Short mmCIF file of C-alpha atoms and ligand atoms in Angstrom, two decimals:
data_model
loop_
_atom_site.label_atom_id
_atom_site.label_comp_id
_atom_site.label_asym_id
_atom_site.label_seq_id
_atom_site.Cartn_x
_atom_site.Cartn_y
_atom_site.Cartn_z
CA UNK A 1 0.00 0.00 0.00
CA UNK A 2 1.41 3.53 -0.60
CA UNK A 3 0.11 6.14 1.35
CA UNK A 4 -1.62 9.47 0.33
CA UNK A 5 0.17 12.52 0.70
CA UNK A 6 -0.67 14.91 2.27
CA UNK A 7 1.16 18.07 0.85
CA UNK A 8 1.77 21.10 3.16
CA UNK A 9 2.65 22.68 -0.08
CA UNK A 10 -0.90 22.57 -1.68
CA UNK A 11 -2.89 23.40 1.26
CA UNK A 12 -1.06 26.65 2.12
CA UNK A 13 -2.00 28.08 -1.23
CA UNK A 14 -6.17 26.52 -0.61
CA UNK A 15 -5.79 29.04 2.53
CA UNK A 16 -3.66 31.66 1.34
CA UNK A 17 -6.38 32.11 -1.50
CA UNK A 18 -9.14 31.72 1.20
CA UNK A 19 -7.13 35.07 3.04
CA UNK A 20 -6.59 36.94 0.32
CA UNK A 21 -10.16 36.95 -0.78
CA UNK A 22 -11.15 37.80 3.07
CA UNK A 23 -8.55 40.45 3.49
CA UNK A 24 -9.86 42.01 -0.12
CA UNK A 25 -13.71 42.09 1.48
CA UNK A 26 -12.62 43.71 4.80
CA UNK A 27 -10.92 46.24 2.83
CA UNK A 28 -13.76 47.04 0.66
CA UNK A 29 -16.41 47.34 3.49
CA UNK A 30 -13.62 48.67 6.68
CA UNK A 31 -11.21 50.17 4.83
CA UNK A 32 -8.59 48.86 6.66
CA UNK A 33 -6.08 45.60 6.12
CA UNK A 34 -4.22 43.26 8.87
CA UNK A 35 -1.06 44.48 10.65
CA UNK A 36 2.07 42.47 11.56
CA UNK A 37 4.84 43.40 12.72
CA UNK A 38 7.88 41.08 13.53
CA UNK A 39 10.87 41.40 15.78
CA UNK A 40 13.72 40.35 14.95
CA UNK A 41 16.48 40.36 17.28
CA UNK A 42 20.33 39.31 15.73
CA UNK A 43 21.71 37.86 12.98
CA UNK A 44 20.57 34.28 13.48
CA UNK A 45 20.00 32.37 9.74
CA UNK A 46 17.65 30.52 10.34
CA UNK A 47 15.58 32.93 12.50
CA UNK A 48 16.37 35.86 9.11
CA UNK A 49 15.29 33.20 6.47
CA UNK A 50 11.79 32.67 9.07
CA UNK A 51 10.97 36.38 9.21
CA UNK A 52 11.84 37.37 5.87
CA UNK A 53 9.46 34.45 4.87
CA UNK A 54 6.48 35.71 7.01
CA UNK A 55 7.51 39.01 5.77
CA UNK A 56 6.64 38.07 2.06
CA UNK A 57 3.77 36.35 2.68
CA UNK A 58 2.12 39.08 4.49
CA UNK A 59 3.07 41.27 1.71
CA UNK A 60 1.44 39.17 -0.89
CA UNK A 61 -1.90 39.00 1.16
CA UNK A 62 -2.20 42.56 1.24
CA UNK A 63 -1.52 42.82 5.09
CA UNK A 64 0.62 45.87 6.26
CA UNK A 65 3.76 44.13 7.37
CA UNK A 66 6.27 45.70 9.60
CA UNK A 67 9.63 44.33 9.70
CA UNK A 68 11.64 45.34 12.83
CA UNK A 69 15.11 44.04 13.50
CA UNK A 70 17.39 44.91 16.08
CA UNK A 71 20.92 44.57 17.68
CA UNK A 72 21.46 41.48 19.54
CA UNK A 73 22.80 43.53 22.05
CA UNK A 74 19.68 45.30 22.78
CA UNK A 75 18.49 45.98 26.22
CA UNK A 76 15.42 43.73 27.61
CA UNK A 77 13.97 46.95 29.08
CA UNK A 78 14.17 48.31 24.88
CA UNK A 79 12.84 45.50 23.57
CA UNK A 80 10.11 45.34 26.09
CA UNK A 81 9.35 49.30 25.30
CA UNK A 82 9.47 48.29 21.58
CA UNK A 83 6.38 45.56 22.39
CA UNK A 84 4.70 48.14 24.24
CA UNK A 85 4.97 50.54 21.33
CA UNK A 86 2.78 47.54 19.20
CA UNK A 87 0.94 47.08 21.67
CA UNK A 88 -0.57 50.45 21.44
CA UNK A 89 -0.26 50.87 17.89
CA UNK A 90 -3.95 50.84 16.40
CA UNK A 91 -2.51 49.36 12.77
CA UNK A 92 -1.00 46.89 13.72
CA UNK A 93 -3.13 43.50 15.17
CA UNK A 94 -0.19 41.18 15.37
CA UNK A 95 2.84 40.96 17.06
CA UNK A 96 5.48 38.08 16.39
CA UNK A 97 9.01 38.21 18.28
CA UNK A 98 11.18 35.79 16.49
CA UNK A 99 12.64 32.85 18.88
CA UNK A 100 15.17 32.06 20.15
CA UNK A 101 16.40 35.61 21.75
CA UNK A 102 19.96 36.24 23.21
CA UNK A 103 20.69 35.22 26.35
CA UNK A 104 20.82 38.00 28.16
CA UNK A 105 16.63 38.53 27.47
CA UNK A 106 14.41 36.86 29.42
CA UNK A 107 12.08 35.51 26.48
CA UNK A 108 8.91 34.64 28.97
CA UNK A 109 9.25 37.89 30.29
CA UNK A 110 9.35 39.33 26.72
CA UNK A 111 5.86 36.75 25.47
CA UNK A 112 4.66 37.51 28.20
CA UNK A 113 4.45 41.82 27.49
CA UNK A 114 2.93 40.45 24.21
CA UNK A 115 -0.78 42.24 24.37
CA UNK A 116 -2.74 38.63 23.83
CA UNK A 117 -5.06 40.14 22.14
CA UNK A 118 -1.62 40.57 19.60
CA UNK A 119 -0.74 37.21 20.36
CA UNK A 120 -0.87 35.59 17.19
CA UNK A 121 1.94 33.11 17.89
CA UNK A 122 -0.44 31.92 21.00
CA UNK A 123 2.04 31.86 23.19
CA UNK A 124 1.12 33.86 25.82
CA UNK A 125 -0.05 32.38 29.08
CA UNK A 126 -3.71 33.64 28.72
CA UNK A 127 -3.82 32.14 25.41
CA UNK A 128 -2.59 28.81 26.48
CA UNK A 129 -5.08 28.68 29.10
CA UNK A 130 -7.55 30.09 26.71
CA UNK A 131 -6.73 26.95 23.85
CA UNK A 132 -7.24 24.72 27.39
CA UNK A 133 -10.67 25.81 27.70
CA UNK A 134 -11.20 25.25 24.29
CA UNK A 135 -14.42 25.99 22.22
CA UNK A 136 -15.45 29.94 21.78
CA UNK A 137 -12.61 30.46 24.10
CA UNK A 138 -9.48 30.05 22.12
CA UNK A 139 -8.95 32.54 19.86
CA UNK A 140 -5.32 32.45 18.54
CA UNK A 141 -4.23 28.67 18.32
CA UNK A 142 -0.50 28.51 18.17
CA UNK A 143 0.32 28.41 14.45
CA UNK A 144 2.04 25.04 14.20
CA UNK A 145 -0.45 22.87 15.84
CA UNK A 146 -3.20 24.59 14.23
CA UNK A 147 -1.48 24.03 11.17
CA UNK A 148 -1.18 20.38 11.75
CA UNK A 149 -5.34 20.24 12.65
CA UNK A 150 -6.25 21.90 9.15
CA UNK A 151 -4.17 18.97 7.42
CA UNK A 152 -5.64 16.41 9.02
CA UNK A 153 -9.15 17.60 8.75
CA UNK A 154 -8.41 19.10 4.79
CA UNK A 155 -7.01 15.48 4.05
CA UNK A 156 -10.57 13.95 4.63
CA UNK A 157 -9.40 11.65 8.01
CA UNK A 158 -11.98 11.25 10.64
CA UNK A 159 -10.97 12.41 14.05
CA UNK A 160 -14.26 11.66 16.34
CA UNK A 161 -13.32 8.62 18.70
CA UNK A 162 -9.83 8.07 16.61
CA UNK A 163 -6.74 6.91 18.48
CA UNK A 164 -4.92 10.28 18.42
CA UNK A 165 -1.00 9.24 19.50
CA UNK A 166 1.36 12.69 20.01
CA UNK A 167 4.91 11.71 20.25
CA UNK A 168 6.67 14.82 22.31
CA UNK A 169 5.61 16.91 24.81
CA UNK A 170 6.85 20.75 23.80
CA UNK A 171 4.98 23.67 24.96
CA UNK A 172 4.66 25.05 20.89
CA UNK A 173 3.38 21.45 19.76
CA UNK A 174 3.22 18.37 21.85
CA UNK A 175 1.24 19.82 24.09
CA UNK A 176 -1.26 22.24 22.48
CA UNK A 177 -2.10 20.14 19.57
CA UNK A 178 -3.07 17.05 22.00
CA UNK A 179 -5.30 19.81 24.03
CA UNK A 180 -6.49 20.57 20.40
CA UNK A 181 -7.59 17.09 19.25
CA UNK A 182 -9.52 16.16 22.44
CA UNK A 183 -11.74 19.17 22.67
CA UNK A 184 -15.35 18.32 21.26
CA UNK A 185 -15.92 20.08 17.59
CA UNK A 186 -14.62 19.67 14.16
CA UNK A 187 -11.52 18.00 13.73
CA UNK A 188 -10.88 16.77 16.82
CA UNK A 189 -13.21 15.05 19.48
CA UNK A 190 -10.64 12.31 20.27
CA UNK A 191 -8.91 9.13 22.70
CA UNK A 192 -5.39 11.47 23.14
CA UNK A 193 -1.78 9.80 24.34
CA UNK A 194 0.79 11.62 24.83
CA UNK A 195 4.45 10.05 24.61
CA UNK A 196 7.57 10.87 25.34
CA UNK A 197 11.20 10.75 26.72
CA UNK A 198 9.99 9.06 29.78
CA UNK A 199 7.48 6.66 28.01
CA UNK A 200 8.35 3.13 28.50
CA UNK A 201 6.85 1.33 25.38
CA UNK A 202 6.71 3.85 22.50
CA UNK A 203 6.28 1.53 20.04
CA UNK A 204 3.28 -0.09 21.80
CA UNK A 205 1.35 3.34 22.06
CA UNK A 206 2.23 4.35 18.77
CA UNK A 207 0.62 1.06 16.75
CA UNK A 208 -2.67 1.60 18.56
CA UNK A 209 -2.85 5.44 16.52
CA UNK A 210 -5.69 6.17 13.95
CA UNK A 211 -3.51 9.34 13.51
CA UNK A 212 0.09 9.85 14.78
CA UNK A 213 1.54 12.82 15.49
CA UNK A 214 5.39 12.70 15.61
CA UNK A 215 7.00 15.90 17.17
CA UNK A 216 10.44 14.76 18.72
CA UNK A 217 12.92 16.40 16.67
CA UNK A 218 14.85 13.04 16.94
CA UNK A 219 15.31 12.10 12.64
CA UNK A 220 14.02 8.57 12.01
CA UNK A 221 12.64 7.90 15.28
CA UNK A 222 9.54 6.36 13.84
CA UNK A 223 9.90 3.36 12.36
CA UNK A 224 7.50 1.36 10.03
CA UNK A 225 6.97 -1.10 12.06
CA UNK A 226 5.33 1.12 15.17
CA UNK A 227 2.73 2.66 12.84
CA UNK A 228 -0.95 0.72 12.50
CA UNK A 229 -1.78 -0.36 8.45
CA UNK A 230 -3.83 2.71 7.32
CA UNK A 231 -3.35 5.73 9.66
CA UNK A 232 -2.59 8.72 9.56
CA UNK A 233 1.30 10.02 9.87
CA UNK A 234 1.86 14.18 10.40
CA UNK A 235 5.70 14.28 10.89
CA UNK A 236 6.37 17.61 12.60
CA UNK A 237 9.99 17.03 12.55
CA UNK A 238 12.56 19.46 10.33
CA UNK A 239 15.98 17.56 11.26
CA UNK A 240 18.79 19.34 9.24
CA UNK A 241 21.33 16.37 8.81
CA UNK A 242 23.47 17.56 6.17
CA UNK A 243 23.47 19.92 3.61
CA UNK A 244 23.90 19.77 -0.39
CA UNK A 245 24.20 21.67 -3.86
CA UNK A 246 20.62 22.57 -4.66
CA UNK A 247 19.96 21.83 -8.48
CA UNK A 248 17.76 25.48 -8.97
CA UNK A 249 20.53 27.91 -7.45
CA UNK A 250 23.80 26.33 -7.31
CA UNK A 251 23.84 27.28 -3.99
CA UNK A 252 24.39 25.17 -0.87
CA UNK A 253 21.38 24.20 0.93
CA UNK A 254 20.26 22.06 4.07
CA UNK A 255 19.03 17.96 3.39
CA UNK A 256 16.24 17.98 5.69
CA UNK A 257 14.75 14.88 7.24
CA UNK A 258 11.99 14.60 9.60
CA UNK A 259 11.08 12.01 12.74
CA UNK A 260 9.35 9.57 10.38
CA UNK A 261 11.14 7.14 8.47
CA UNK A 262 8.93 8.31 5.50
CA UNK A 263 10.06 5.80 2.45
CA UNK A 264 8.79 2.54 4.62
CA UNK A 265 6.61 4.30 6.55
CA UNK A 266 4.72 5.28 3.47
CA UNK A 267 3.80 1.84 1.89
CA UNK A 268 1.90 1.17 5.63
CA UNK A 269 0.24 4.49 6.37
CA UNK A 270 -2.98 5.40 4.79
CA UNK A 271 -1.75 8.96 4.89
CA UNK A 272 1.45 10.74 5.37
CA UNK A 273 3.47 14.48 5.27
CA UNK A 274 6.35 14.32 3.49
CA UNK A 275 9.61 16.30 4.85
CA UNK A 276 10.00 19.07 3.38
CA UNK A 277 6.55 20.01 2.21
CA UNK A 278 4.45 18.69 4.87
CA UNK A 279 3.93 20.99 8.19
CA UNK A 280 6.60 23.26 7.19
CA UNK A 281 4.49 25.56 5.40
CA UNK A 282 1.47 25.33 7.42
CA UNK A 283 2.66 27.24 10.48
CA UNK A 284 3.52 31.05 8.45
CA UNK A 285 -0.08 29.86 7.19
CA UNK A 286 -1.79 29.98 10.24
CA UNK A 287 0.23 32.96 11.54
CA UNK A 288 -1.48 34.88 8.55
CA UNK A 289 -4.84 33.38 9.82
CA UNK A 290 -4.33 34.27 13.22
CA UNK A 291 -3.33 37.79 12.07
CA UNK A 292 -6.66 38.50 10.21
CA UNK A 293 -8.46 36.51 13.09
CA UNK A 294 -7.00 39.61 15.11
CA UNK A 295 -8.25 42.31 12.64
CA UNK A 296 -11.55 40.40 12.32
CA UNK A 297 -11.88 40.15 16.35
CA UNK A 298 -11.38 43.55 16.50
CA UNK A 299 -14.44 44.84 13.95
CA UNK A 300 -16.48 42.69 15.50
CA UNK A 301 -16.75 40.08 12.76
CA UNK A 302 -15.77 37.06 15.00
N1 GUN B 401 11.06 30.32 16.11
C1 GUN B 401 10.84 29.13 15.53
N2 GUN B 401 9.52 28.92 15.33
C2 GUN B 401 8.89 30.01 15.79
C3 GUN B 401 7.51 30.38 15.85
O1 GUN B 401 6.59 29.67 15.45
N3 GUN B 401 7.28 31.62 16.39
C4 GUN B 401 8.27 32.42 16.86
N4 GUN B 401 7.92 33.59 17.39
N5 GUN B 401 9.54 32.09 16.83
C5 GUN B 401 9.84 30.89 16.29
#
């Protein structure tokens, strides 16, 4: 059996399209678009190549996007004024600070000065608790997770009563995606495990999954043999193990694997992401939805 793919790829431009169209109405009848702004602090590559990325896709939705980068040797109290200045900054609804910060900044105490109303990242404490609470309650998932919910319910599986197995327990997706798939409502409404370090059988928990959820940054963990014939495989995992000469630009770029050993695990799953082109994409996706989410709260359309 090969498995279906589910393609991160595809389903960013379904709800990039879906944005644009909703950002072009709120325009027409508000007059006004979604704000972002992100923070960048230092020269970190990866963190530059993330921005510049939300950046651009911001831009092609019509949003106003604010790029702000700064010294890494910026004070916490600046940075923290900076915040405050979005904050109270009627154009703009969404405020991302890139991760990770130096160390001299405290980064809770940096999320945490984060209006959470801005919070489109949903990392702020009183949107944690809110995603806890679930239903009319949460209002800015965090992007990755969310992400991972819209391909499982856009790829046509059926979560109600499924075996939902999440292998990692990280506050940005272990955790908040397996609050998100046992609330009651679409797309979720399911028997949760979580795994991880500590787990004694992993391999046990992880054959009984309808739809597994692998989120350990560990590449390969996941081996054929510990997924069930038919279900559904989201590898979260972005493991840069080497790098190579990309064919397109000549230019050197990372091999990427993820948890899931996707070549056999693909001839037993009924559905799988590949890596890269599975999750990746989804989270800027959601950030963009949260963004407008944030505009739309405001106006009173949500
Ligand atoms: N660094 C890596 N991923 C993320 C993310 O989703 N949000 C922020 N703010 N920083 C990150």
């Amino acid at each position: 059996m090969t498995a279906k793919l589910i393609k991160g790829t595809e389903i960013r431009e379904q709800i990039l399209d879906e944005i644009a169209a909703e950002v072009e109405e709120i325009k027409a009848k508000h007059g006004v678009v979604p704000g972002l702004v992100t923070i960048l602090v230092g020269e970190n590559p990866a963190s530059i190549s993330y921005v510049t990325l939300k950046i651009k896709t911001a831009h092609r939705l019509g949003f106003k996007e604010v790029q702000d980068n700064q010294s890494d040797d910026i004070p916490e109290a600046d940075l923290l004024a900076l915040i405050d200045k979005y904050n109270n900054d009627d154009s703009i609804n969404g405020i991302l600070v890139q991760l990770p910060l130096p160390k001299h900044i405290d980064d809770k105490k940096v999320l945490n000065a984060i209006d959470p109303d801005k919070d489109v990242d949903g990392f702020h404490p009183v949107n944690v608790g809110r995603l806890m609470i679930g239903g009319d309650e949460v209002k800015f998932p965090p992007c990755t997770p969310a992400g991972i919910q819209e391909m499982i319910i856009r790829s046509g599986t059926e979560t109600k009563g499924a075996e939902v197995v999440v292998v990692g327990r990280s506050n940005i997706v272990g955790k908040p995606i397996a609050n998100m798939m046992l609330q009651k409502g679409m797309g979720a409404n399911s028997t949760v495990t979580i795994v991880h370090t500590g787990t004694k059988d992993l391999k046990a928990h992880c054959l009984r999954a309808d739809i597994l959820i692998v989120a350990a940054g560990v590449p390969g963990l996941v081996k054929p043999e510990w997924i069930k014939s038919g279900a559904c495989v989201i590898d979260v995992g972005v493991n840069r193990v080497g790098e190579k000469v990309s064919e397109k630009t000549g230019k050197k770029i990372a091999i990427l694997k993820g948890d899931v050993d996707f070549d056999a695990a693909k001839e037993i799953a009924g559905a799988i992401t590949p890596v890269p082109g599975g999750v990746g994409p989804m989270t800027i996706t959601m950030l963009m939805k949260n963004t407008l989410k944030s505009l739309k709260f405001k106006l009173g359309l949500m």
